[in-house]
Coordinates of C-alpha atoms in Angstrom, one line a residue:
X1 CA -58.0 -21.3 -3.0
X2 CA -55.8 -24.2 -2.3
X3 CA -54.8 -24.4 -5.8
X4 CA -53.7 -21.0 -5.4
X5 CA -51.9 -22.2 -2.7
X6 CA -50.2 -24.8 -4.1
X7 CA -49.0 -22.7 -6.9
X8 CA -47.8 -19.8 -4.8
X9 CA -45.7 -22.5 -3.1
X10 CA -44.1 -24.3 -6.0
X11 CA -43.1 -20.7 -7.3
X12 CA -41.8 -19.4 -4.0
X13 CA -39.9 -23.2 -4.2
X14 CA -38.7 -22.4 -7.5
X15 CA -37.2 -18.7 -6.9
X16 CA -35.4 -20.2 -3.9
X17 CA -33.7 -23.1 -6.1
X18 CA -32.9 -20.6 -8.7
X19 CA -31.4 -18.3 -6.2
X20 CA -26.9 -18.4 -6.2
X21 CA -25.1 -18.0 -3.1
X22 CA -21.9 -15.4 -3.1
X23 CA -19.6 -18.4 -3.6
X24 CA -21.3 -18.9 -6.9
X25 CA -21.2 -15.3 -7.8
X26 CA -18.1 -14.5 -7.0
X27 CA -16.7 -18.4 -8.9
X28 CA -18.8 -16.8 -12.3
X29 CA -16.8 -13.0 -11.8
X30 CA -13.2 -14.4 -11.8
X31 CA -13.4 -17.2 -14.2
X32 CA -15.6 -14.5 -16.9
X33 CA -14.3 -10.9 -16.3
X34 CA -10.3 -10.5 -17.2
X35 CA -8.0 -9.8 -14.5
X36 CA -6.9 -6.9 -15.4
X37 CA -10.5 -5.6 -15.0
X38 CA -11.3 -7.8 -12.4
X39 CA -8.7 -6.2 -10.1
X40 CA -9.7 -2.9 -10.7
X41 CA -13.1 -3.6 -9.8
X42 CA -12.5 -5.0 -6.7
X43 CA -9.7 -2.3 -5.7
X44 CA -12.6 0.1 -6.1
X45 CA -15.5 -2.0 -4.6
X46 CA -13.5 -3.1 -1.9
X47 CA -11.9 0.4 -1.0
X48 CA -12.8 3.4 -2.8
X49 CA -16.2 2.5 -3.2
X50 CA -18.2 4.0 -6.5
X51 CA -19.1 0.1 -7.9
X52 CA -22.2 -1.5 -7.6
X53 CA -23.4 -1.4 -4.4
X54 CA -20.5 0.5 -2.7
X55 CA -21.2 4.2 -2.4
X56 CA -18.4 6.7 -3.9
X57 CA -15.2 7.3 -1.4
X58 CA -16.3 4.3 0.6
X59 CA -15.5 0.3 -0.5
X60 CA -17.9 -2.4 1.2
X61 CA -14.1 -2.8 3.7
X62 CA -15.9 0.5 5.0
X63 CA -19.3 -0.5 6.9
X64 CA -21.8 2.0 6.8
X65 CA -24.2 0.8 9.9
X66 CA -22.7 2.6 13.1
X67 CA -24.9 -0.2 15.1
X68 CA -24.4 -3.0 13.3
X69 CA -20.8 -1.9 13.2
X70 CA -19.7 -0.2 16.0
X71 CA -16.3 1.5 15.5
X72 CA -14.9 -1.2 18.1
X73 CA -13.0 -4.5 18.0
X74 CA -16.0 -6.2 17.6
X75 CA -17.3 -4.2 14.6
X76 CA -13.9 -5.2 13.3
X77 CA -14.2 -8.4 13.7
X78 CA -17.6 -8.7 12.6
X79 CA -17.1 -6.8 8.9
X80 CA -13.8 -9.1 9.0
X81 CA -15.8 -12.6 8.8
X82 CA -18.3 -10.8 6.4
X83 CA -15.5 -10.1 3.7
X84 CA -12.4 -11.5 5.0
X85 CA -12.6 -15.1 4.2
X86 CA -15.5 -15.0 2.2
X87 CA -14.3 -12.5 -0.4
X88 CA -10.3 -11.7 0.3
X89 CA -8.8 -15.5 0.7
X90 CA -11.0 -16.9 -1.7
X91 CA -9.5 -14.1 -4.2
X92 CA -5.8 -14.1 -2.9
X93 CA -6.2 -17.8 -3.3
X94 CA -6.3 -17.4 -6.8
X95 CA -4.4 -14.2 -7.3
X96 CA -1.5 -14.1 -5.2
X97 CA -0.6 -10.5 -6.7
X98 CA -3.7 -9.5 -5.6
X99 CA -2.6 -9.5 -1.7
X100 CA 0.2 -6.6 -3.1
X101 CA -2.0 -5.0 -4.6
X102 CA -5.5 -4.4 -2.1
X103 CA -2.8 -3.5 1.0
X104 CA -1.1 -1.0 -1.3
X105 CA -4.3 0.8 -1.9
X106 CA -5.4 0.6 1.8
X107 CA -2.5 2.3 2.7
X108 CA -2.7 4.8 -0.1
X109 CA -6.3 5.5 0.8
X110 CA -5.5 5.9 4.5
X111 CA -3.0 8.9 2.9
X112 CA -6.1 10.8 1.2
X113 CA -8.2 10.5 4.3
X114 CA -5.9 11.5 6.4
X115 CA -4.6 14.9 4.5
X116 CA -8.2 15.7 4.1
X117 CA -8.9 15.4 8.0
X118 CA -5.7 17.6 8.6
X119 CA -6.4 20.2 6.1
X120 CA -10.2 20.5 6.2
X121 CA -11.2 19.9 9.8
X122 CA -8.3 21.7 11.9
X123 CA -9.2 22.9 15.2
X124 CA -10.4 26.3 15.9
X125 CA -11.0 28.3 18.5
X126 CA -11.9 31.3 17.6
X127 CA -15.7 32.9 18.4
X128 CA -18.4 31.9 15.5
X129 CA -21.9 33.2 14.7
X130 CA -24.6 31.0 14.3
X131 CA -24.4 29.7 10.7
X132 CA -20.9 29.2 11.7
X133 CA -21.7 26.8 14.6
X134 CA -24.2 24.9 12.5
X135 CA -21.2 24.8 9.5
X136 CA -19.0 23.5 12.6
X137 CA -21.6 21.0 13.7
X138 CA -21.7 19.5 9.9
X139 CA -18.3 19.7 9.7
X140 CA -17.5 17.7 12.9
X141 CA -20.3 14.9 11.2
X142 CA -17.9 14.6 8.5
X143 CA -14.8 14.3 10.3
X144 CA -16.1 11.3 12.4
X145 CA -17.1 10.3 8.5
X146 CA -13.5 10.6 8.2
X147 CA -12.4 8.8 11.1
X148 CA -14.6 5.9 11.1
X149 CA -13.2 5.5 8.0
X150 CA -9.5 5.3 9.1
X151 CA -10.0 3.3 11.6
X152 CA -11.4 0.2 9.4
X153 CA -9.1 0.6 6.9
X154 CA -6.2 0.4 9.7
X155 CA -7.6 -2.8 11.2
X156 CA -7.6 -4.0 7.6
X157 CA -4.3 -3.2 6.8
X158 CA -3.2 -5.6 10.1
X159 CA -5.9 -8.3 8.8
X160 CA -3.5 -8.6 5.6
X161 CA -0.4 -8.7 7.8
X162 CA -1.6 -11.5 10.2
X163 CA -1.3 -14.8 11.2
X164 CA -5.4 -15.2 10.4
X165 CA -5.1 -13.9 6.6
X166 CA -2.6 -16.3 5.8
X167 CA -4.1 -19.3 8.0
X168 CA -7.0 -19.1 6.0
X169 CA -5.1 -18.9 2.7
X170 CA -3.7 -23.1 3.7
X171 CA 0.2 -21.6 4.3
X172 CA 2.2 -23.3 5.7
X173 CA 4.3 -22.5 9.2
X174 CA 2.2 -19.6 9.8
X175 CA 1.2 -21.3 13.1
X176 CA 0.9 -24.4 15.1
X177 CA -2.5 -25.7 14.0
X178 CA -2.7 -27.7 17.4
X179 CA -3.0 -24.4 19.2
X180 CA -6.3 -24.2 17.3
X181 CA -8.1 -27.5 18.5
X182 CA -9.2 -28.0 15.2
X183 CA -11.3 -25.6 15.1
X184 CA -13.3 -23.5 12.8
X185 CA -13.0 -19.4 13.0
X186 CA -16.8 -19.4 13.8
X187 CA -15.5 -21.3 16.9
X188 CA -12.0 -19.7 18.1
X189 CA -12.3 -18.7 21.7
X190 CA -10.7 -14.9 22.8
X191 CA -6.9 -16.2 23.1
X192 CA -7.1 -17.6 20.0
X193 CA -8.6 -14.6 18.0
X194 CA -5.3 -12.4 19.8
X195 CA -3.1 -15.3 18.7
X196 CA -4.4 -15.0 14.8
X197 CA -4.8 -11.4 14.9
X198 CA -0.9 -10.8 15.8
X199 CA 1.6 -10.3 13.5
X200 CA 2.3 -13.1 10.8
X201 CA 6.3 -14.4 10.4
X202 CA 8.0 -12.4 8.6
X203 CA 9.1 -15.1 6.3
X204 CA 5.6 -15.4 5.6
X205 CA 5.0 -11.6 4.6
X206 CA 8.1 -11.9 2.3
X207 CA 6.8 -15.2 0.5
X208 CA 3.6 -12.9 -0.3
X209 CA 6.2 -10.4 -2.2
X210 CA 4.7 -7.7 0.1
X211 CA 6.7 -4.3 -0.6
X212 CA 7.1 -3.9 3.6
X213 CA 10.2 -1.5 3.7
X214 CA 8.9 0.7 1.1
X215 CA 5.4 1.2 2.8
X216 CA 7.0 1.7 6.0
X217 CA 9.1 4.8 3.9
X218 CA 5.4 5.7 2.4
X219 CA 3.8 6.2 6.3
X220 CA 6.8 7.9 7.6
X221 CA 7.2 10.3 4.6
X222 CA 3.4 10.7 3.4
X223 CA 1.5 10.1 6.9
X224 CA -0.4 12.5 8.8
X225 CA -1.9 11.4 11.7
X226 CA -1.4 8.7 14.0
X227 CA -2.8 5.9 12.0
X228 CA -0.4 6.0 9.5
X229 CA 2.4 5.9 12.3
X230 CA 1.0 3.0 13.3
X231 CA 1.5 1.5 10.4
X232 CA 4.8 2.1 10.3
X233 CA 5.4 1.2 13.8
X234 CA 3.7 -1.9 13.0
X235 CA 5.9 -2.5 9.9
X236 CA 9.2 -1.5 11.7
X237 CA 8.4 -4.4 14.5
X238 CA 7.9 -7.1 11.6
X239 CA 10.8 -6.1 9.9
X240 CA 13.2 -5.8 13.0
X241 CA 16.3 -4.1 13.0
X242 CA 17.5 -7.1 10.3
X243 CA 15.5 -6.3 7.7
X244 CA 14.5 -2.8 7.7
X245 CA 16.3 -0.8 5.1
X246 CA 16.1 2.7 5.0
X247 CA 14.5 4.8 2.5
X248 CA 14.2 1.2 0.3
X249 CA 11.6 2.4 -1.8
X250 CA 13.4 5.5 -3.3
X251 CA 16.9 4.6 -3.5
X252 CA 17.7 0.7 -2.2
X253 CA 20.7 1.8 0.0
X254 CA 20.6 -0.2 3.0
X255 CA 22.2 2.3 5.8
X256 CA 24.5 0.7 8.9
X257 CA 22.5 2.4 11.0
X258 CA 19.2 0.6 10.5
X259 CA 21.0 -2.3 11.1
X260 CA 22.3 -1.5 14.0
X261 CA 19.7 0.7 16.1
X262 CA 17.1 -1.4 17.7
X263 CA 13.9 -0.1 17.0
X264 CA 11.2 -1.6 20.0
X265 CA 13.8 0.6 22.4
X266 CA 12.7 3.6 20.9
X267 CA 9.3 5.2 20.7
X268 CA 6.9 5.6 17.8
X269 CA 7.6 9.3 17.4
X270 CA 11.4 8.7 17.7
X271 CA 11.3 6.1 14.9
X272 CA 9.3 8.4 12.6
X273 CA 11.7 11.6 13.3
X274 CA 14.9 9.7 12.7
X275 CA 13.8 7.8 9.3
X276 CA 12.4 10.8 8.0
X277 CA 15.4 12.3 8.8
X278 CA 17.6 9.7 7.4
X279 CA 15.2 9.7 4.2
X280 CA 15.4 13.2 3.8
X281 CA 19.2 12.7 3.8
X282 CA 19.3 10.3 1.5
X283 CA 17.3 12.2 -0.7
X284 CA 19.8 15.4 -0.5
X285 CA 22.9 13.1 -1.1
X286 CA 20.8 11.2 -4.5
X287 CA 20.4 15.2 -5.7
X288 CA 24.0 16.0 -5.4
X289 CA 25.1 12.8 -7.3
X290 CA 22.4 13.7 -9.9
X291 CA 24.4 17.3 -10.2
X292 CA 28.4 15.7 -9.8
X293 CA 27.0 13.5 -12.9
X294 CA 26.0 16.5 -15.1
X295 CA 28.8 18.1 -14.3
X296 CA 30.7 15.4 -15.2
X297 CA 28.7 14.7 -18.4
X298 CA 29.5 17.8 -19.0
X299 CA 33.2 17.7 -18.8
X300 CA 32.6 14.4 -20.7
X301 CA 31.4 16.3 -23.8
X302 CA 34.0 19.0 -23.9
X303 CA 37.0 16.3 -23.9
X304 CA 35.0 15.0 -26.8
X305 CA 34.7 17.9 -29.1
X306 CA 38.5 19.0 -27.9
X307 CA 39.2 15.8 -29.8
X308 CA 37.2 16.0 -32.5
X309 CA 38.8 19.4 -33.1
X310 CA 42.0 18.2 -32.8
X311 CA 41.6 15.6 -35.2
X312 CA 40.3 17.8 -38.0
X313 CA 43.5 20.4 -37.2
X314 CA 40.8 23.0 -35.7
X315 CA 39.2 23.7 -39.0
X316 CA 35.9 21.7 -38.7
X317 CA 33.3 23.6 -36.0
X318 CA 31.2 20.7 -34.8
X319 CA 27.8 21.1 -33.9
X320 CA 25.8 20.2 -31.0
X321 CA 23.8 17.9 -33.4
X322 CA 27.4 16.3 -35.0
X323 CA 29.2 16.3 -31.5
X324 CA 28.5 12.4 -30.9
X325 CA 29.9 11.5 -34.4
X326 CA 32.3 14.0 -34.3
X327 CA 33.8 12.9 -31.4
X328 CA 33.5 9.0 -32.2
X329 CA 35.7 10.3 -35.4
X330 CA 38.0 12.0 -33.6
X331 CA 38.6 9.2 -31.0
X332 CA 39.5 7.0 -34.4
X333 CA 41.6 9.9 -35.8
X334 CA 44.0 10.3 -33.3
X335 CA 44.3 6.4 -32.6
X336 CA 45.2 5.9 -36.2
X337 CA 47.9 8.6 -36.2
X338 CA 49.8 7.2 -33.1
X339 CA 49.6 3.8 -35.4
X340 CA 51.6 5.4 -38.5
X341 CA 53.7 7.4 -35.7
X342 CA 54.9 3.7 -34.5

């Protein structure tokens, strides 16, 4: 018996020595797998789930547990120190594209969540039989589904625009370490959490190579509920009445008055309905120039083959297929005869 013992301790021993922590894992999985398949990995385990151990249209960003993560601060908090610098700053560290990259996709996934709670779960009224109600019933499961899911990836998409993500990462000027105490994020009292959690510089955010302006275009255009106006709220008070431009990520024209209005005045609806108006604009003015340069490509190509014509005394028909060399020829024709003319 106590040999049995003694061997069923030296094995239990042994397991536990062989055993790797995450740190370990995770070192083996960047420095084997390429990173062009290591990002695409983690895009899907972190936030569209369907990898290992994350189930499909969830990433392990989403918790699962409704008690062990209540859709509350502290739930947010708690998944935060779980993946946040033991998974997303160790990556970053290493990747900086891959910053770009995981709060593109949160924001992209917030779209699909958010047209399928507007288009599948509307509200309704009307009278309903039995299997009806018990089809409503399952249907209301999924839209908390939905919005539990929302509401992570939100507080997410802050995490990567705060003082704390970039903290972690060692940046510099991101905030006055003495305000800290020199402590650890296992020991930051309340204040300092709300001090980490705020908005990081904006300097900061730009150093990252973070496409702000063009995600703030993406939540105003694409968004659907009020999460994704958040987001754009949120972006709009980063980028200040400075540095937001306009419709950025379709056409770069920086418009006079986005440089002029000041945004915190005006409310979250108010922002939305006058860059989506101004966007909307912009688009109709990018169409027209599209059609004054067809037009004028048009007019182009006739000059071209008057030319050509001309140069052959109107007895060579050129074809649309010869109408570039035609036209080049031409262009030499009559240049030469003004030469003898002289």
């Amino acid at each position: 018996i106590t040999t049995d013992k003694t061997t069923t301790t030296n094995n239990a021993n042994n397991l536990e020595s062989n055993l790797r922590t995450a740190q370990e894992c995770f070192k083996d999985f960047i420095t084997t797998i390429p990173i062009d398949m290591a990002m695409e990995i983690l895009k899907m385990y972190l936030v569209f789930g369907g990898v290992a151990d994350a189930p499909q249209g969830r990433g392990v960003l989403i918790p699962g547990s409704v008690e062990a993560f209540p859709q509350s601060i502290d739930g947010v908090r708690k998944v935060r120190e779980r993946y946040g610098s033991t998974l997303l700053v160790p990556v970053a560290a290493i990747w900086p594209g891959f910053i770009h990259c995981i709060l593109v996709n949160l924001v992209e996934f917030i779209f699909v969540l958010e047209g399928q709670l507007t288009r599948e779960f509307e509200e309704d009224t009307e009278d309903h039989s039995n299997s009806e109600i018990m089809k409503l019933s399952s249907n209301n499961e999924m839209k908390t589904g939905l919005e539990r899911k929302l509401y992570f990836l939100y507080f997410w998409v802050k995490y990567l625009l705060s003082k704390e993500f970039y903290h972690c990462l060692g940046w510099d000027g991101v905030i006055n370490t003495e305000k800290l105490g020199g402590k650890k994020n296992d020991k930051w009292s309340p204040d300092q959490l709300l001090m980490l959690e705020s908005n990081a510089p904006l300097k900061t955010l730009q150093m990252a190579q973070l496409p702000l302006n063009s995600l703030c275009d993406r939540c105003i255009i694409g968004g659907e509920t009020i999460w994704s106006q958040d987001i754009a709220s949120l972006l709009n008070d980063i980028l200040g009445t400075d540095d937001r431009v306009i419709g950025n990520g379709i056409f770069g024209i920086q418009s006079d008055t986005a440089k002029k209005r000041k945004v915190k005045s005006e409310s979250s609806s108010q922002q939305a309905k006058k860059s989506k108006h101004t966007i909307k604009s912009l688009m109709d003015i990018n169409d027209d120039s599209n059609i004054e340069r067809k037009e004028n490509d048009s007019m182009k190509t006739s000059l071209e083959d008057i030319e050509a014509m001309l140069s052959h005394d109107g007895d060579h028909k050129v074809d649309d297929d010869d109408r570039e060399v035609d036209g080049v020829h031409g262009n030499q024709s009559i240049c030469e005869e003004k030469n003898e003319k002289k």
